[in-house]
Amino acid sequence: MTNPSPWRATVLTLFPEMFPGPLGVSLAGRALASGLWQIEARDIRASATDRHRSVDDTPAGGGPGMVLRADVLAAAIDAAETASDRPRLLMSPRGRPLTQARVTELAQGPGPLIVCGRFEGIDQRVIDGRGLEEVSIGDYVLSGGEIAALALIDACVRLLPGVMGKEASGTEESFSDGLLEYPQYTRPQLFEGVPIPEILTSGDHAKVAAWRRAQSEALTEARRPDLWAQIPPKPANRAGRQKTPKNKTDG
């Protein structure tokens, strides 16, 4: 049965043919075909008013590149007629980093409108006037916001009810509890002389859980000290690795 109000992503882009792209296959694609979510890619050029369908102009104050015009992009946003409860996002390298917590919030809502920038960026007056929330997927620069939008949508769609095979799949992953995910293993039991860790085949679920937690903590501390610093220390009587404050000194 189709959800009467499925989660919906509305994407404003100069290249609508890029969507759904990889979102049309695998879990996201099956969920899209079954009506669990929807995607609408709208061409920003449709809001251009001159015969050349111009969408950009030179930067005020000089400089290289081009900037998306305020009047054209604002008209494209307005034409999308999205409800007021839908977040308006702008994929931007200067935005706040996208986190699993923010993804979860977006997945629990009606779905966002996502603006994909190009060139040197978009006119600041549109960001301010249309209340766009700038979102970044990493400290690097892409040719445009489309690939970033695909990543954000994929992260949200996989959390929608009915998309993943097991509900637990979304709760034991990197960032779900602030930690990186533990290492995974499967058959064959012995690969190139390296066996699966014995504890994982012991059948002792409590020990397996403790091992996985310890592995997650060790990986997070080693690879993502920024995340590790946000994990509160555990009480001394709790199982697992004990986090030691970085400023602790002996004596």
mmCIF file of C-alpha atoms in Angstrom:
data_model
loop_
_atom_site.group_PDB
_atom_site.id
_atom_site.type_symbol
_atom_site.label_atom_id
_atom_site.label_comp_id
_atom_site.label_asym_id
_atom_site.label_seq_id
_atom_site.Cartn_x
_atom_site.Cartn_y
_atom_site.Cartn_z
ATOM 1 C CA MET A 1 0.000 0.000 0.000
ATOM 2 C CA THR A 2 1.402 3.404 -0.995
ATOM 3 C CA ASN A 3 2.047 5.947 1.737
ATOM 4 C CA PRO A 4 -0.496 8.794 1.209
ATOM 5 C CA SER A 5 2.106 11.362 2.288
ATOM 6 C CA PRO A 6 5.518 9.983 1.340
ATOM 7 C CA TRP A 7 8.765 11.719 2.179
ATOM 8 C CA ARG A 8 9.602 14.046 -0.693
ATOM 9 C CA ALA A 9 12.797 15.673 -1.942
ATOM 10 C CA THR A 10 12.464 18.670 -4.252
ATOM 11 C CA VAL A 11 15.748 19.547 -5.965
ATOM 12 C CA LEU A 12 16.453 22.815 -7.775
ATOM 13 C CA THR A 13 19.303 22.333 -10.234
ATOM 14 C CA LEU A 14 20.660 23.334 -13.625
ATOM 15 C CA PHE A 15 21.011 19.624 -14.407
ATOM 16 C CA PRO A 16 17.739 17.852 -13.534
ATOM 17 C CA GLU A 17 18.826 14.877 -15.644
ATOM 18 C CA MET A 18 21.245 13.967 -12.841
ATOM 19 C CA PHE A 19 18.281 12.784 -10.738
ATOM 20 C CA PRO A 20 17.360 10.254 -9.499
ATOM 21 C CA GLY A 21 20.693 8.894 -10.767
ATOM 22 C CA PRO A 22 22.083 6.368 -8.261
ATOM 23 C CA LEU A 23 19.005 6.915 -6.099
ATOM 24 C CA GLY A 24 17.049 4.977 -8.709
ATOM 25 C CA VAL A 25 18.746 1.654 -7.908
ATOM 26 C CA SER A 26 19.227 -0.668 -4.924
ATOM 27 C CA LEU A 27 17.348 0.078 -1.675
ATOM 28 C CA ALA A 28 16.540 3.685 -2.535
ATOM 29 C CA GLY A 29 15.402 2.734 -6.031
ATOM 30 C CA ARG A 30 13.093 -0.017 -4.834
ATOM 31 C CA ALA A 31 11.643 2.309 -2.207
ATOM 32 C CA LEU A 32 11.148 4.999 -4.858
ATOM 33 C CA ALA A 33 9.368 2.560 -7.171
ATOM 34 C CA SER A 34 7.107 1.375 -4.343
ATOM 35 C CA GLY A 35 6.122 4.913 -3.361
ATOM 36 C CA LEU A 36 7.884 5.093 0.005
ATOM 37 C CA TRP A 37 9.450 8.384 -1.086
ATOM 38 C CA GLN A 38 9.368 10.789 -4.026
ATOM 39 C CA ILE A 39 11.836 13.046 -5.812
ATOM 40 C CA GLU A 40 11.186 16.056 -8.016
ATOM 41 C CA ALA A 41 14.061 17.647 -9.939
ATOM 42 C CA ARG A 42 13.206 21.151 -11.149
ATOM 43 C CA ASP A 43 15.256 23.052 -13.731
ATOM 44 C CA ILE A 44 16.346 26.470 -12.452
ATOM 45 C CA ARG A 45 16.552 27.672 -16.070
ATOM 46 C CA ALA A 46 12.777 27.379 -16.336
ATOM 47 C CA SER A 47 12.582 30.575 -14.266
ATOM 48 C CA ALA A 48 14.899 32.577 -16.541
ATOM 49 C CA THR A 49 13.176 35.462 -18.323
ATOM 50 C CA ASP A 50 15.378 36.260 -21.329
ATOM 51 C CA ARG A 51 15.521 34.381 -24.620
ATOM 52 C CA HIS A 52 18.955 32.949 -23.770
ATOM 53 C CA ARG A 53 17.626 31.524 -20.477
ATOM 54 C CA SER A 54 20.439 33.238 -18.582
ATOM 55 C CA VAL A 55 20.840 32.225 -14.942
ATOM 56 C CA ASP A 56 24.161 33.787 -13.943
ATOM 57 C CA ASP A 57 26.164 37.005 -14.107
ATOM 58 C CA THR A 58 29.571 38.353 -13.108
ATOM 59 C CA PRO A 59 30.321 38.831 -9.387
ATOM 60 C CA ALA A 60 29.645 42.281 -7.953
ATOM 61 C CA GLY A 61 32.993 43.792 -6.991
ATOM 62 C CA GLY A 62 34.836 41.785 -9.623
ATOM 63 C CA GLY A 63 36.585 38.460 -9.499
ATOM 64 C CA PRO A 64 36.613 35.186 -11.418
ATOM 65 C CA GLY A 65 33.657 33.026 -12.382
ATOM 66 C CA MET A 66 29.945 33.655 -12.380
ATOM 67 C CA VAL A 67 27.216 33.850 -9.719
ATOM 68 C CA LEU A 68 23.653 32.537 -9.899
ATOM 69 C CA ARG A 69 21.300 35.497 -10.204
ATOM 70 C CA ALA A 70 19.045 36.366 -7.279
ATOM 71 C CA ASP A 71 15.929 37.037 -9.350
ATOM 72 C CA VAL A 72 16.094 33.783 -11.302
ATOM 73 C CA LEU A 73 16.835 31.510 -8.342
ATOM 74 C CA ALA A 74 14.286 33.201 -6.078
ATOM 75 C CA ALA A 75 11.639 32.719 -8.786
ATOM 76 C CA ALA A 76 12.601 29.037 -9.057
ATOM 77 C CA ILE A 77 12.256 28.566 -5.297
ATOM 78 C CA ASP A 78 8.895 30.333 -5.261
ATOM 79 C CA ALA A 79 7.637 28.295 -8.223
ATOM 80 C CA ALA A 80 8.355 25.070 -6.333
ATOM 81 C CA GLU A 81 5.551 26.067 -3.923
ATOM 82 C CA THR A 82 6.874 23.964 -1.062
ATOM 83 C CA ALA A 83 4.998 23.911 2.237
ATOM 84 C CA SER A 84 6.321 26.092 5.028
ATOM 85 C CA ASP A 85 7.205 23.072 7.190
ATOM 86 C CA ARG A 86 9.675 21.724 4.629
ATOM 87 C CA PRO A 87 13.317 22.690 5.255
ATOM 88 C CA ARG A 88 15.033 24.730 2.555
ATOM 89 C CA LEU A 89 18.619 23.605 2.126
ATOM 90 C CA LEU A 90 21.534 24.895 0.070
ATOM 91 C CA MET A 91 24.391 22.481 -0.547
ATOM 92 C CA SER A 92 27.463 24.599 0.146
ATOM 93 C CA PRO A 93 31.082 23.972 1.275
ATOM 94 C CA ARG A 94 30.707 26.826 3.754
ATOM 95 C CA GLY A 95 27.613 25.295 5.370
ATOM 96 C CA ARG A 96 27.354 23.454 8.647
ATOM 97 C CA PRO A 97 28.662 19.885 8.374
ATOM 98 C CA LEU A 98 25.936 17.332 7.761
ATOM 99 C CA THR A 99 25.651 14.957 10.721
ATOM 100 C CA GLN A 100 23.728 11.756 11.309
ATOM 101 C CA ALA A 101 21.614 13.624 13.850
ATOM 102 C CA ARG A 102 20.600 16.208 11.232
ATOM 103 C CA VAL A 103 19.943 13.438 8.699
ATOM 104 C CA THR A 104 17.633 11.753 11.207
ATOM 105 C CA GLU A 105 15.730 15.012 11.732
ATOM 106 C CA LEU A 106 15.316 15.479 7.988
ATOM 107 C CA ALA A 107 14.192 11.879 7.505
ATOM 108 C CA GLN A 108 11.527 12.290 10.185
ATOM 109 C CA GLY A 109 10.075 15.368 8.483
ATOM 110 C CA PRO A 110 8.152 15.806 5.220
ATOM 111 C CA GLY A 111 11.329 16.127 3.128
ATOM 112 C CA PRO A 112 13.419 19.140 2.083
ATOM 113 C CA LEU A 113 13.739 21.476 -0.841
ATOM 114 C CA ILE A 114 17.390 21.362 -1.881
ATOM 115 C CA VAL A 115 19.103 24.073 -3.921
ATOM 116 C CA CYS A 116 22.148 22.958 -5.909
ATOM 117 C CA GLY A 117 24.529 25.803 -6.591
ATOM 118 C CA ARG A 118 26.952 26.107 -9.498
ATOM 119 C CA PHE A 119 29.726 28.453 -10.602
ATOM 120 C CA GLU A 120 31.088 30.664 -7.790
ATOM 121 C CA GLY A 121 27.910 30.349 -5.728
ATOM 122 C CA ILE A 122 24.569 32.093 -5.471
ATOM 123 C CA ASP A 123 23.531 35.636 -4.619
ATOM 124 C CA GLN A 124 23.551 36.061 -0.820
ATOM 125 C CA ARG A 125 20.213 37.875 -0.965
ATOM 126 C CA VAL A 126 18.477 34.654 -1.981
ATOM 127 C CA ILE A 127 20.061 32.767 0.920
ATOM 128 C CA ASP A 128 18.816 35.416 3.342
ATOM 129 C CA GLY A 129 15.500 36.209 1.693
ATOM 130 C CA ARG A 130 14.371 32.604 1.183
ATOM 131 C CA GLY A 131 15.750 31.261 4.457
ATOM 132 C CA LEU A 132 18.162 28.720 2.988
ATOM 133 C CA GLU A 133 20.061 26.534 5.451
ATOM 134 C CA GLU A 134 23.585 25.987 4.126
ATOM 135 C CA VAL A 135 24.736 22.366 4.465
ATOM 136 C CA SER A 136 28.167 20.887 3.746
ATOM 137 C CA ILE A 137 29.077 17.225 3.215
ATOM 138 C CA GLY A 138 32.806 17.821 3.709
ATOM 139 C CA ASP A 139 35.723 20.205 3.608
ATOM 140 C CA TYR A 140 36.248 20.165 -0.148
ATOM 141 C CA VAL A 141 34.740 21.836 -3.213
ATOM 142 C CA LEU A 142 32.650 20.087 -5.865
ATOM 143 C CA SER A 143 31.645 21.385 -9.300
ATOM 144 C CA GLY A 144 28.093 21.835 -8.055
ATOM 145 C CA GLY A 145 25.656 20.836 -5.354
ATOM 146 C CA GLU A 146 24.107 17.877 -7.158
ATOM 147 C CA ILE A 147 26.440 15.161 -5.872
ATOM 148 C CA ALA A 148 26.126 16.562 -2.353
ATOM 149 C CA ALA A 149 22.324 16.553 -2.703
ATOM 150 C CA LEU A 150 22.382 12.913 -3.824
ATOM 151 C CA ALA A 151 24.427 12.020 -0.744
ATOM 152 C CA LEU A 152 22.075 13.851 1.599
ATOM 153 C CA ILE A 153 18.956 12.315 0.065
ATOM 154 C CA ASP A 154 20.437 8.815 0.177
ATOM 155 C CA ALA A 155 21.331 9.244 3.858
ATOM 156 C CA CYS A 156 17.737 10.262 4.605
ATOM 157 C CA VAL A 157 15.930 7.713 2.438
ATOM 158 C CA ARG A 158 17.638 4.712 4.014
ATOM 159 C CA LEU A 159 16.187 5.767 7.395
ATOM 160 C CA LEU A 160 12.593 5.899 6.156
ATOM 161 C CA PRO A 161 10.308 3.168 7.540
ATOM 162 C CA GLY A 162 10.232 0.132 5.292
ATOM 163 C CA VAL A 163 13.351 0.978 3.258
ATOM 164 C CA MET A 164 15.960 -1.161 5.034
ATOM 165 C CA GLY A 165 15.417 -4.864 5.529
ATOM 166 C CA LYS A 166 15.982 -4.845 9.284
ATOM 167 C CA GLU A 167 15.035 -1.974 11.572
ATOM 168 C CA ALA A 168 18.196 -2.639 13.615
ATOM 169 C CA SER A 169 20.327 -1.973 10.553
ATOM 170 C CA GLY A 170 20.051 1.751 11.103
ATOM 171 C CA THR A 171 20.895 1.680 14.787
ATOM 172 C CA GLU A 172 24.246 -0.139 14.751
ATOM 173 C CA GLU A 173 26.193 2.001 12.311
ATOM 174 C CA SER A 174 28.820 4.705 12.354
ATOM 175 C CA PHE A 175 27.575 7.883 14.067
ATOM 176 C CA SER A 176 24.288 6.339 15.280
ATOM 177 C CA ASP A 177 25.532 6.654 18.866
ATOM 178 C CA GLY A 178 28.364 9.086 18.238
ATOM 179 C CA LEU A 179 30.914 6.358 17.484
ATOM 180 C CA LEU A 180 32.362 4.819 14.352
ATOM 181 C CA GLU A 181 31.083 1.357 13.509
ATOM 182 C CA TYR A 182 32.962 -1.736 14.676
ATOM 183 C CA PRO A 183 34.703 -4.039 12.125
ATOM 184 C CA GLN A 184 32.478 -6.520 10.295
ATOM 185 C CA TYR A 185 33.262 -10.129 9.296
ATOM 186 C CA THR A 186 31.523 -12.956 7.428
ATOM 187 C CA ARG A 187 32.346 -16.274 5.737
ATOM 188 C CA PRO A 188 34.796 -17.764 4.926
ATOM 189 C CA GLN A 189 35.936 -18.346 8.485
ATOM 190 C CA LEU A 190 39.563 -18.265 7.360
ATOM 191 C CA PHE A 191 40.684 -15.780 4.670
ATOM 192 C CA GLU A 192 44.321 -15.566 3.540
ATOM 193 C CA GLY A 193 45.384 -17.051 6.848
ATOM 194 C CA VAL A 194 43.378 -14.565 8.942
ATOM 195 C CA PRO A 195 40.436 -15.989 10.947
ATOM 196 C CA ILE A 196 37.278 -14.286 12.100
ATOM 197 C CA PRO A 197 37.845 -13.104 15.702
ATOM 198 C CA GLU A 198 36.967 -16.056 17.927
ATOM 199 C CA ILE A 199 34.635 -14.049 20.143
ATOM 200 C CA LEU A 200 32.285 -13.403 17.190
ATOM 201 C CA THR A 201 31.697 -17.120 16.739
ATOM 202 C CA SER A 202 31.396 -17.860 20.462
ATOM 203 C CA GLY A 203 27.630 -17.516 20.608
ATOM 204 C CA ASP A 204 27.948 -15.306 23.708
ATOM 205 C CA HIS A 205 25.885 -12.254 22.721
ATOM 206 C CA ALA A 206 26.924 -10.198 25.737
ATOM 207 C CA LYS A 207 30.611 -10.702 25.002
ATOM 208 C CA VAL A 208 30.051 -9.944 21.315
ATOM 209 C CA ALA A 209 28.283 -6.702 22.214
ATOM 210 C CA ALA A 210 31.082 -5.691 24.585
ATOM 211 C CA TRP A 211 33.741 -6.499 21.956
ATOM 212 C CA ARG A 212 31.935 -4.456 19.326
ATOM 213 C CA ARG A 213 31.555 -1.510 21.683
ATOM 214 C CA ALA A 214 35.242 -1.623 22.573
ATOM 215 C CA GLN A 215 36.201 -1.785 18.898
ATOM 216 C CA SER A 216 33.964 1.187 18.088
ATOM 217 C CA GLU A 217 35.485 3.222 20.877
ATOM 218 C CA ALA A 218 39.046 2.363 19.873
ATOM 219 C CA LEU A 219 38.407 3.251 16.212
ATOM 220 C CA THR A 220 36.684 6.509 17.123
ATOM 221 C CA GLU A 221 39.459 7.592 19.484
ATOM 222 C CA ALA A 222 42.148 6.796 16.895
ATOM 223 C CA ARG A 223 40.485 8.100 13.730
ATOM 224 C CA ARG A 224 38.035 10.768 14.882
ATOM 225 C CA PRO A 225 39.318 12.486 18.046
ATOM 226 C CA ASP A 226 36.767 15.241 17.408
ATOM 227 C CA LEU A 227 33.930 12.746 17.899
ATOM 228 C CA TRP A 228 35.671 10.975 20.761
ATOM 229 C CA ALA A 229 36.002 14.247 22.659
ATOM 230 C CA GLN A 230 32.196 14.547 22.660
ATOM 231 C CA ILE A 231 31.575 11.128 24.241
ATOM 232 C CA PRO A 232 31.003 11.523 27.986
ATOM 233 C CA PRO A 233 33.207 9.410 30.302
ATOM 234 C CA LYS A 234 31.591 6.217 31.549
ATOM 235 C CA PRO A 235 31.062 5.452 35.246
ATOM 236 C CA ALA A 236 33.850 3.191 36.511
ATOM 237 C CA ASN A 237 31.463 0.283 37.139
ATOM 238 C CA ARG A 238 30.246 0.067 33.532
ATOM 239 C CA ALA A 239 31.638 -2.516 31.125
ATOM 240 C CA GLY A 240 33.818 -1.608 28.170
ATOM 241 C CA ARG A 241 36.731 0.734 27.641
ATOM 242 C CA GLN A 242 36.823 3.586 30.100
ATOM 243 C CA LYS A 243 37.328 6.991 28.605
ATOM 244 C CA THR A 244 40.056 8.944 30.347
ATOM 245 C CA PRO A 245 39.829 12.742 30.243
ATOM 246 C CA LYS A 246 42.597 14.170 28.086
ATOM 247 C CA ASN A 247 43.650 16.665 30.744
ATOM 248 C CA LYS A 248 44.014 14.104 33.527
ATOM 249 C CA THR A 249 47.461 14.073 35.157
ATOM 250 C CA ASP A 250 49.082 11.759 37.678
ATOM 251 C CA GLY A 251 50.222 12.856 41.113
#
